[in-house]
mmCIF file of N, CA and C in Angstrom:
data_model
loop_
_atom_site.group_PDB
_atom_site.id
_atom_site.type_symbol
_atom_site.label_atom_id
_atom_site.label_comp_id
_atom_site.label_asym_id
_atom_site.label_seq_id
_atom_site.Cartn_x
_atom_site.Cartn_y
_atom_site.Cartn_z
ATOM 1 N N UNK I 840 25.826 -13.356 12.867
ATOM 2 C CA UNK I 840 24.459 -13.508 12.357
ATOM 3 C C UNK I 840 23.457 -12.915 13.338
ATOM 4 N N UNK I 841 22.414 -12.359 12.801
ATOM 5 C CA UNK I 841 21.318 -11.803 13.586
ATOM 6 C C UNK I 841 20.027 -12.451 13.116
ATOM 7 N N UNK I 842 19.247 -12.944 14.060
ATOM 8 C CA UNK I 842 17.927 -13.473 13.740
ATOM 9 C C UNK I 842 16.881 -12.482 14.246
ATOM 10 N N UNK I 843 15.911 -12.165 13.398
ATOM 11 C CA UNK I 843 14.880 -11.188 13.718
ATOM 12 C C UNK I 843 13.503 -11.838 13.663
ATOM 13 N N UNK I 844 12.688 -11.558 14.671
ATOM 14 C CA UNK I 844 11.329 -12.093 14.708
ATOM 15 C C UNK I 844 10.355 -10.955 15.011
ATOM 16 N N UNK I 845 9.453 -10.689 14.070
ATOM 17 C CA UNK I 845 8.448 -9.642 14.267
ATOM 18 C C UNK I 845 7.222 -10.206 14.976
ATOM 19 N N UNK I 846 6.533 -9.355 15.696
ATOM 20 C CA UNK I 846 5.261 -9.703 16.309
ATOM 21 C C UNK I 846 4.438 -8.428 16.487
ATOM 22 N N UNK I 847 3.168 -8.614 16.827
ATOM 23 C CA UNK I 847 2.318 -7.459 17.098
ATOM 24 C C UNK I 847 1.389 -7.071 15.973
ATOM 25 N N UNK I 848 1.497 -7.748 14.845
ATOM 26 C CA UNK I 848 0.591 -7.452 13.750
ATOM 27 C C UNK I 848 -0.831 -7.905 14.074
ATOM 28 N N UNK I 849 -1.770 -7.480 13.254
ATOM 29 C CA UNK I 849 -3.156 -7.863 13.462
ATOM 30 C C UNK I 849 -4.085 -6.945 12.695
ATOM 31 N N UNK I 850 -5.317 -6.888 13.151
ATOM 32 C CA UNK I 850 -6.333 -6.067 12.496
ATOM 33 C C UNK I 850 -6.711 -4.907 13.408
ATOM 34 N N UNK I 851 -6.762 -3.716 12.858
ATOM 35 C CA UNK I 851 -7.186 -2.532 13.599
ATOM 36 C C UNK I 851 -8.111 -1.713 12.709
ATOM 37 N N UNK I 852 -8.981 -0.981 13.322
ATOM 38 C CA UNK I 852 -9.868 -0.106 12.559
ATOM 39 C C UNK I 852 -9.093 1.116 12.076
ATOM 40 N N UNK I 853 -9.501 1.702 10.979
ATOM 41 C CA UNK I 853 -8.899 2.973 10.566
ATOM 42 C C UNK I 853 -8.963 3.976 11.708
ATOM 43 N N UNK I 854 -7.844 4.651 11.946
ATOM 44 C CA UNK I 854 -7.733 5.548 13.082
ATOM 45 C C UNK I 854 -7.186 4.896 14.326
ATOM 46 N N UNK I 855 -7.088 3.584 14.302
ATOM 47 C CA UNK I 855 -6.601 2.842 15.448
ATOM 48 C C UNK I 855 -5.085 2.741 15.478
ATOM 49 N N UNK I 856 -4.582 1.953 16.437
ATOM 50 C CA UNK I 856 -3.138 1.826 16.655
ATOM 51 C C UNK I 856 -2.730 0.367 16.794
ATOM 52 N N UNK I 857 -1.500 0.110 16.425
ATOM 53 C CA UNK I 857 -0.832 -1.168 16.654
ATOM 54 C C UNK I 857 0.623 -0.887 16.955
ATOM 55 N N UNK I 858 1.260 -1.773 17.720
ATOM 56 C CA UNK I 858 2.684 -1.655 17.949
ATOM 57 C C UNK I 858 3.359 -2.951 17.534
ATOM 58 N N UNK I 859 4.276 -2.843 16.600
ATOM 59 C CA UNK I 859 5.052 -3.986 16.149
ATOM 60 C C UNK I 859 6.347 -4.075 16.954
ATOM 61 N N UNK I 860 6.763 -5.298 17.215
ATOM 62 C CA UNK I 860 8.028 -5.550 17.888
ATOM 63 C C UNK I 860 8.922 -6.372 16.978
ATOM 64 N N UNK I 861 10.217 -6.164 17.111
ATOM 65 C CA UNK I 861 11.203 -6.938 16.362
ATOM 66 C C UNK I 861 12.259 -7.401 17.348
ATOM 67 N N UNK I 862 12.181 -8.652 17.745
ATOM 68 C CA UNK I 862 13.116 -9.212 18.714
ATOM 69 C C UNK I 862 14.316 -9.808 17.988
ATOM 70 N N UNK I 863 15.498 -9.468 18.467
ATOM 71 C CA UNK I 863 16.718 -9.928 17.823
ATOM 72 C C UNK I 863 17.448 -10.922 18.699
ATOM 73 N N UNK I 864 18.084 -11.863 18.083
ATOM 74 C CA UNK I 864 18.960 -12.796 18.787
ATOM 75 C C UNK I 864 20.225 -12.979 17.957
ATOM 76 N N UNK I 865 21.285 -13.369 18.618
ATOM 77 C CA UNK I 865 22.536 -13.582 17.913
ATOM 78 C C UNK I 865 23.542 -12.491 18.179
ATOM 79 N N UNK I 866 23.109 -11.239 18.114
ATOM 80 C CA UNK I 866 23.997 -10.112 18.382
ATOM 81 C C UNK I 866 23.196 -8.971 18.967
ATOM 82 N N UNK I 867 23.897 -8.041 19.620
ATOM 83 C CA UNK I 867 23.212 -6.896 20.207
ATOM 84 C C UNK I 867 22.706 -5.961 19.123
ATOM 85 N N UNK I 868 21.433 -5.535 19.270
ATOM 86 C CA UNK I 868 20.866 -4.593 18.317
ATOM 87 C C UNK I 868 21.511 -3.221 18.424
ATOM 88 N N UNK I 869 22.175 -2.972 19.539
ATOM 89 C CA UNK I 869 22.797 -1.664 19.726
ATOM 90 C C UNK I 869 23.844 -1.364 18.670
ATOM 91 N N UNK I 870 24.366 -2.404 18.024
ATOM 92 C CA UNK I 870 25.387 -2.208 17.008
ATOM 93 C C UNK I 870 24.781 -2.116 15.604
ATOM 94 N N UNK I 871 23.460 -2.186 15.512
ATOM 95 C CA UNK I 871 22.811 -2.270 14.206
ATOM 96 C C UNK I 871 21.823 -1.140 13.992
ATOM 97 N N UNK I 872 21.769 -0.666 12.770
ATOM 98 C CA UNK I 872 20.681 0.198 12.335
ATOM 99 C C UNK I 872 19.489 -0.695 12.019
ATOM 100 N N UNK I 873 18.319 -0.304 12.519
ATOM 101 C CA UNK I 873 17.102 -1.094 12.334
ATOM 102 C C UNK I 873 16.166 -0.371 11.379
ATOM 103 N N UNK I 874 15.619 -1.143 10.470
ATOM 104 C CA UNK I 874 14.675 -0.565 9.529
ATOM 105 C C UNK I 874 13.369 -1.342 9.529
ATOM 106 N N UNK I 875 12.305 -0.640 9.162
ATOM 107 C CA UNK I 875 11.001 -1.276 8.965
ATOM 108 C C UNK I 875 10.574 -1.011 7.520
ATOM 109 N N UNK I 876 10.130 -2.068 6.875
ATOM 110 C CA UNK I 876 9.652 -1.999 5.500
ATOM 111 C C UNK I 876 8.292 -2.675 5.442
ATOM 112 N N UNK I 877 7.556 -2.440 4.365
ATOM 113 C CA UNK I 877 6.259 -3.115 4.215
ATOM 114 C C UNK I 877 6.021 -3.441 2.748
ATOM 115 N N UNK I 878 5.182 -4.452 2.548
ATOM 116 C CA UNK I 878 4.852 -4.863 1.188
ATOM 117 C C UNK I 878 3.377 -5.214 1.122
ATOM 118 N N UNK I 879 2.654 -4.479 0.306
ATOM 119 C CA UNK I 879 1.242 -4.749 0.073
ATOM 120 C C UNK I 879 1.110 -5.689 -1.125
ATOM 121 N N UNK I 880 0.000 -6.412 -1.222
ATOM 122 C CA UNK I 880 -0.194 -7.340 -2.348
ATOM 123 C C UNK I 880 -0.043 -6.633 -3.687
ATOM 124 N N UNK I 881 0.779 -7.229 -4.553
ATOM 125 C CA UNK I 881 0.962 -6.681 -5.886
ATOM 126 C C UNK I 881 1.860 -5.468 -5.963
ATOM 127 N N UNK I 882 2.467 -5.085 -4.846
ATOM 128 C CA UNK I 882 3.329 -3.900 -4.829
ATOM 129 C C UNK I 882 4.737 -4.267 -4.384
ATOM 130 N N UNK I 883 5.687 -3.391 -4.690
ATOM 131 C CA UNK I 883 7.057 -3.595 -4.253
ATOM 132 C C UNK I 883 7.185 -3.315 -2.761
ATOM 133 N N UNK I 884 8.225 -3.883 -2.171
ATOM 134 C CA UNK I 884 8.514 -3.590 -0.770
ATOM 135 C C UNK I 884 8.940 -2.131 -0.664
ATOM 136 N N UNK I 885 8.404 -1.429 0.339
ATOM 137 C CA UNK I 885 8.727 -0.013 0.491
ATOM 138 C C UNK I 885 9.204 0.293 1.897
ATOM 139 N N UNK I 886 10.014 1.324 1.992
ATOM 140 C CA UNK I 886 10.565 1.767 3.257
ATOM 141 C C UNK I 886 9.498 2.418 4.112
ATOM 142 N N UNK I 887 9.574 2.174 5.426
ATOM 143 C CA UNK I 887 8.642 2.796 6.365
ATOM 144 C C UNK I 887 9.390 3.710 7.331
ATOM 145 N N UNK I 888 10.372 3.153 8.057
ATOM 146 C CA UNK I 888 11.077 3.934 9.070
ATOM 147 C C UNK I 888 12.384 3.238 9.416
ATOM 148 N N UNK I 889 13.315 4.009 9.994
ATOM 149 C CA UNK I 889 14.600 3.440 10.382
ATOM 150 C C UNK I 889 15.174 4.227 11.551
ATOM 151 N N UNK I 890 15.957 3.535 12.384
ATOM 152 C CA UNK I 890 16.651 4.178 13.500
ATOM 153 C C UNK I 890 18.116 3.769 13.433
ATOM 154 N N UNK I 891 19.011 4.754 13.390
ATOM 155 C CA UNK I 891 20.435 4.482 13.169
ATOM 156 C C UNK I 891 21.118 3.963 14.414
ATOM 157 N N UNK I 892 22.152 3.137 14.222
ATOM 158 C CA UNK I 892 22.793 2.447 15.324
ATOM 159 C C UNK I 892 23.501 3.388 16.297
ATOM 160 N N UNK I 893 24.395 4.254 15.787
ATOM 161 C CA UNK I 893 25.300 4.927 16.718
ATOM 162 C C UNK I 893 24.747 6.234 17.292
ATOM 163 N N UNK I 894 23.668 6.799 16.731
ATOM 164 C CA UNK I 894 23.158 8.056 17.289
ATOM 165 C C UNK I 894 21.637 8.090 17.434
ATOM 166 N N UNK I 895 20.986 6.963 17.115
ATOM 167 C CA UNK I 895 19.521 6.854 17.219
ATOM 168 C C UNK I 895 18.786 7.868 16.344
ATOM 169 N N UNK I 896 19.439 8.388 15.322
ATOM 170 C CA UNK I 896 18.762 9.264 14.382
ATOM 171 C C UNK I 896 17.696 8.463 13.638
ATOM 172 N N UNK I 897 16.544 9.083 13.385
ATOM 173 C CA UNK I 897 15.428 8.379 12.752
ATOM 174 C C UNK I 897 15.064 8.999 11.407
ATOM 175 N N UNK I 898 14.555 8.156 10.535
ATOM 176 C CA UNK I 898 14.089 8.570 9.214
ATOM 177 C C UNK I 898 12.731 7.915 8.972
ATOM 178 N N UNK I 899 11.827 8.657 8.360
ATOM 179 C CA UNK I 899 10.484 8.136 8.091
ATOM 180 C C UNK I 899 10.092 8.388 6.638
ATOM 181 N N UNK I 900 9.298 7.465 6.100
ATOM 182 C CA UNK I 900 8.672 7.721 4.806
ATOM 183 C C UNK I 900 7.643 8.842 4.984
ATOM 184 N N UNK I 901 7.463 9.646 3.957
ATOM 185 C CA UNK I 901 6.507 10.753 4.037
ATOM 186 C C UNK I 901 5.098 10.261 4.374
ATOM 187 N N UNK I 902 4.768 9.076 3.899
ATOM 188 C CA UNK I 902 3.416 8.547 4.073
ATOM 189 C C UNK I 902 3.091 8.209 5.522
ATOM 190 N N UNK I 903 4.115 8.052 6.371
ATOM 191 C CA UNK I 903 3.859 7.675 7.768
ATOM 192 C C UNK I 903 4.343 8.726 8.756
ATOM 193 N N UNK I 904 5.005 9.761 8.264
ATOM 194 C CA UNK I 904 5.559 10.782 9.135
ATOM 195 C C UNK I 904 4.455 11.426 9.974
ATOM 196 N N UNK I 905 4.713 11.516 11.277
ATOM 197 C CA UNK I 905 3.732 12.092 12.184
ATOM 198 C C UNK I 905 2.742 11.083 12.742
ATOM 199 N N UNK I 906 2.715 9.887 12.161
ATOM 200 C CA UNK I 906 1.794 8.837 12.634
ATOM 201 C C UNK I 906 2.538 7.643 13.228
ATOM 202 N N UNK I 907 3.686 7.310 12.678
ATOM 203 C CA UNK I 907 4.457 6.149 13.127
ATOM 204 C C UNK I 907 5.704 6.630 13.874
ATOM 205 N N UNK I 908 6.142 5.818 14.853
ATOM 206 C CA UNK I 908 7.359 6.114 15.596
ATOM 207 C C UNK I 908 8.197 4.853 15.726
ATOM 208 N N UNK I 909 9.452 4.951 15.345
ATOM 209 C CA UNK I 909 10.379 3.837 15.477
ATOM 210 C C UNK I 909 11.239 4.067 16.720
ATOM 211 N N UNK I 910 11.500 2.990 17.450
ATOM 212 C CA UNK I 910 12.312 3.096 18.667
ATOM 213 C C UNK I 910 13.004 1.764 18.920
ATOM 214 N N UNK I 911 13.851 1.728 19.940
ATOM 215 C CA UNK I 911 14.501 0.467 20.295
ATOM 216 C C UNK I 911 14.761 0.457 21.790
ATOM 217 N N UNK I 912 14.852 -0.735 22.326
ATOM 218 C CA UNK I 912 15.172 -0.960 23.728
ATOM 219 C C UNK I 912 16.411 -1.837 23.741
ATOM 220 N N UNK I 913 17.559 -1.236 24.055
ATOM 221 C CA UNK I 913 18.817 -1.992 24.014
ATOM 222 C C UNK I 913 18.798 -3.136 25.019
ATOM 223 N N UNK I 914 18.233 -2.912 26.193
ATOM 224 C CA UNK I 914 18.230 -3.932 27.243
ATOM 225 C C UNK I 914 17.437 -5.163 26.809
ATOM 226 N N UNK I 915 16.365 -4.944 26.038
ATOM 227 C CA UNK I 915 15.534 -6.061 25.582
ATOM 228 C C UNK I 915 15.947 -6.549 24.195
ATOM 229 N N UNK I 916 16.917 -5.862 23.594
ATOM 230 C CA UNK I 916 17.369 -6.232 22.252
ATOM 231 C C UNK I 916 16.198 -6.281 21.268
ATOM 232 N N UNK I 917 15.360 -5.280 21.369
ATOM 233 C CA UNK I 917 14.125 -5.249 20.591
ATOM 234 C C UNK I 917 13.918 -3.863 19.981
ATOM 235 N N UNK I 918 13.421 -3.842 18.750
ATOM 236 C CA UNK I 918 13.023 -2.601 18.092
ATOM 237 C C UNK I 918 11.502 -2.573 17.976
ATOM 238 N N UNK I 919 10.952 -1.377 17.891
ATOM 239 C CA UNK I 919 9.499 -1.226 17.868
ATOM 240 C C UNK I 919 9.073 -0.287 16.751
ATOM 241 N N UNK I 920 7.856 -0.485 16.294
ATOM 242 C CA UNK I 920 7.227 0.466 15.382
ATOM 243 C C UNK I 920 5.827 0.735 15.930
ATOM 244 N N UNK I 921 5.640 1.907 16.520
ATOM 245 C CA UNK I 921 4.334 2.315 17.010
ATOM 246 C C UNK I 921 3.576 2.964 15.862
ATOM 247 N N UNK I 922 2.421 2.421 15.540
ATOM 248 C CA UNK I 922 1.633 2.891 14.405
ATOM 249 C C UNK I 922 0.310 3.460 14.925
ATOM 250 N N UNK I 923 0.129 4.737 14.772
ATOM 251 C CA UNK I 923 -1.105 5.421 15.187
ATOM 252 C C UNK I 923 -1.837 5.952 13.960
ATOM 253 N N UNK I 924 -3.103 6.287 14.156
ATOM 254 C CA UNK I 924 -3.920 6.848 13.076
ATOM 255 C C UNK I 924 -3.824 6.008 11.805
ATOM 256 N N UNK I 925 -3.981 4.718 11.974
ATOM 257 C CA UNK I 925 -3.835 3.797 10.846
ATOM 258 C C UNK I 925 -4.840 4.108 9.745
ATOM 259 N N UNK I 926 -4.391 3.899 8.514
ATOM 260 C CA UNK I 926 -5.225 4.098 7.337
ATOM 261 C C UNK I 926 -5.311 2.788 6.568
ATOM 262 N N UNK I 927 -6.355 2.596 5.783
ATOM 263 C CA UNK I 927 -6.462 1.366 4.986
ATOM 264 C C UNK I 927 -5.229 1.134 4.112
ATOM 265 N N UNK I 928 -4.614 2.191 3.635
ATOM 266 C CA UNK I 928 -3.432 2.040 2.781
ATOM 267 C C UNK I 928 -2.192 1.612 3.557
ATOM 268 N N UNK I 929 -2.269 1.524 4.882
ATOM 269 C CA UNK I 929 -1.166 0.975 5.673
ATOM 270 C C UNK I 929 -1.197 -0.549 5.694
ATOM 271 N N UNK I 930 -2.242 -1.143 5.175
ATOM 272 C CA UNK I 930 -2.366 -2.595 5.148
ATOM 273 C C UNK I 930 -1.253 -3.216 4.313
ATOM 274 N N UNK I 931 -0.494 -4.115 4.944
ATOM 275 C CA UNK I 931 0.657 -4.737 4.284
ATOM 276 C C UNK I 931 1.293 -5.746 5.231
ATOM 277 N N UNK I 932 2.232 -6.506 4.710
ATOM 278 C CA UNK I 932 3.121 -7.298 5.554
ATOM 279 C C UNK I 932 4.299 -6.404 5.927
ATOM 280 N N UNK I 933 4.571 -6.313 7.210
ATOM 281 C CA UNK I 933 5.642 -5.459 7.710
ATOM 282 C C UNK I 933 6.848 -6.315 8.095
ATOM 283 N N UNK I 934 8.020 -5.868 7.644
ATOM 284 C CA UNK I 934 9.268 -6.568 7.886
ATOM 285 C C UNK I 934 10.225 -5.668 8.663
ATOM 286 N N UNK I 935 10.930 -6.234 9.619
ATOM 287 C CA UNK I 935 12.045 -5.492 10.203
ATOM 288 C C UNK I 935 13.337 -6.003 9.593
ATOM 289 N N UNK I 936 14.331 -5.141 9.598
ATOM 290 C CA UNK I 936 15.614 -5.451 8.992
ATOM 291 C C UNK I 936 16.722 -4.802 9.816
ATOM 292 N N UNK I 937 17.929 -5.334 9.681
ATOM 293 C CA UNK I 937 19.054 -4.833 10.466
ATOM 294 C C UNK I 937 20.324 -4.845 9.628
ATOM 295 N N UNK I 938 21.193 -3.906 9.939
ATOM 296 C CA UNK I 938 22.514 -3.877 9.329
ATOM 297 C C UNK I 938 23.498 -3.281 10.316
ATOM 298 N N UNK I 939 24.751 -3.768 10.266
ATOM 299 C CA UNK I 939 25.798 -3.220 11.122
ATOM 300 C C UNK I 939 26.607 -2.137 10.398
ATOM 301 N N UNK I 940 26.247 -1.871 9.151
ATOM 302 C CA UNK I 940 26.962 -0.831 8.403
ATOM 303 C C UNK I 940 26.679 0.541 9.015
ATOM 304 N N UNK I 941 27.600 1.456 8.866
ATOM 305 C CA UNK I 941 27.365 2.832 9.251
ATOM 306 C C UNK I 941 26.759 3.553 8.050
ATOM 307 N N UNK I 942 25.465 3.862 8.149
ATOM 308 C CA UNK I 942 24.754 4.437 7.021
ATOM 309 C C UNK I 942 24.640 5.954 7.136
ATOM 310 N N UNK I 943 24.740 6.612 5.994
ATOM 311 C CA UNK I 943 24.383 8.033 5.972
ATOM 312 C C UNK I 943 22.860 8.124 5.905
ATOM 313 N N UNK I 944 22.330 9.273 6.273
ATOM 314 C CA UNK I 944 20.874 9.440 6.377
ATOM 315 C C UNK I 944 20.170 9.009 5.094
ATOM 316 N N UNK I 945 20.714 9.403 3.966
ATOM 317 C CA UNK I 945 20.037 9.119 2.699
ATOM 318 C C UNK I 945 20.034 7.645 2.341
ATOM 319 N N UNK I 946 20.856 6.834 2.979
ATOM 320 C CA UNK I 946 20.914 5.399 2.685
ATOM 321 C C UNK I 946 20.026 4.574 3.595
ATOM 322 N N UNK I 947 19.522 5.182 4.649
ATOM 323 C CA UNK I 947 18.776 4.413 5.644
ATOM 324 C C UNK I 947 17.466 3.873 5.085
ATOM 325 N N UNK I 948 16.969 4.452 4.004
ATOM 326 C CA UNK I 948 15.697 4.009 3.433
ATOM 327 C C UNK I 948 15.859 2.973 2.321
ATOM 328 N N UNK I 949 17.066 2.567 2.034
ATOM 329 C CA UNK I 949 17.317 1.621 0.952
ATOM 330 C C UNK I 949 17.346 0.205 1.471
ATOM 331 N N UNK I 950 16.488 -0.669 0.941
ATOM 332 C CA UNK I 950 16.468 -2.046 1.435
ATOM 333 C C UNK I 950 17.756 -2.781 1.079
ATOM 334 N N UNK I 951 18.525 -2.278 0.117
ATOM 335 C CA UNK I 951 19.783 -2.944 -0.270
ATOM 336 C C UNK I 951 20.846 -2.800 0.808
ATOM 337 N N UNK I 952 20.647 -1.868 1.758
ATOM 338 C CA UNK I 952 21.649 -1.625 2.794
ATOM 339 C C UNK I 952 21.496 -2.585 3.981
ATOM 340 N N UNK I 953 20.426 -3.352 4.022
ATOM 341 C CA UNK I 953 20.132 -4.176 5.187
ATOM 342 C C UNK I 953 20.484 -5.633 4.910
ATOM 343 N N UNK I 954 21.131 -6.275 5.877
ATOM 344 C CA UNK I 954 21.659 -7.622 5.691
ATOM 345 C C UNK I 954 20.798 -8.705 6.316
ATOM 346 N N UNK I 955 20.001 -8.351 7.297
ATOM 347 C CA UNK I 955 19.204 -9.347 8.021
ATOM 348 C C UNK I 955 17.735 -8.914 7.987
ATOM 349 N N UNK I 956 16.861 -9.913 7.801
ATOM 350 C CA UNK I 956 15.432 -9.644 7.659
ATOM 351 C C UNK I 956 14.619 -10.620 8.501
ATOM 352 N N UNK I 957 13.504 -10.122 9.040
ATOM 353 C CA UNK I 957 12.562 -10.990 9.698
ATOM 354 C C UNK I 957 11.611 -11.616 8.690
ATOM 355 N N UNK I 958 10.680 -12.422 9.195
ATOM 356 C CA UNK I 958 9.781 -13.159 8.317
ATOM 357 C C UNK I 958 8.533 -12.360 7.950
ATOM 358 N N UNK I 959 8.294 -11.266 8.667
ATOM 359 C CA UNK I 959 7.160 -10.405 8.374
ATOM 360 C C UNK I 959 5.955 -10.680 9.258
ATOM 361 N N UNK I 960 5.145 -9.641 9.447
ATOM 362 C CA UNK I 960 3.910 -9.765 10.211
ATOM 363 C C UNK I 960 2.831 -8.947 9.500
ATOM 364 N N UNK I 961 1.623 -9.513 9.408
ATOM 365 C CA UNK I 961 0.546 -8.869 8.659
ATOM 366 C C UNK I 961 -0.114 -7.784 9.497
ATOM 367 N N UNK I 962 -0.303 -6.630 8.892
ATOM 368 C CA UNK I 962 -1.062 -5.530 9.491
ATOM 369 C C UNK I 962 -2.216 -5.182 8.562
ATOM 370 N N UNK I 963 -3.419 -5.167 9.109
ATOM 371 C CA UNK I 963 -4.605 -4.841 8.316
ATOM 372 C C UNK I 963 -5.378 -3.732 9.010
ATOM 373 N N UNK I 964 -5.597 -2.654 8.292
ATOM 374 C CA UNK I 964 -6.395 -1.546 8.799
ATOM 375 C C UNK I 964 -7.703 -1.528 8.029
ATOM 376 N N UNK I 965 -8.745 -2.003 8.684
ATOM 377 C CA UNK I 965 -10.024 -2.161 7.996
ATOM 378 C C UNK I 965 -11.160 -2.101 9.002
ATOM 379 N N UNK I 966 -12.281 -1.555 8.561
ATOM 380 C CA UNK I 966 -13.461 -1.540 9.411
ATOM 381 C C UNK I 966 -14.348 -2.743 9.109
#
């Protein structure tokens, strides 16, 4: 079992930055692919970014490419989502997720591939 706890959410002005953290306990994150998803009010949960377990390959949604960066620190057993140039449409609850499956690139964006989920953290981009 893996327990995930997100932190770092809050309010930022459009154009500003936030960094989300996802701390894991129970097992080493080094064996897991980590994903970030978000859900805005009245909308379905959507993929944001992912970093693969065995080669650190990354995948991003088109809407965040060039603005967001996903990373991990094996020593701290923590994954991160650095969010720059925030836009009002980035406002949502952000969730981290993990899976020990070996995913192909095209599967990394599917929420059905992830077995463990955090409770979510609110991000609001507003002036």
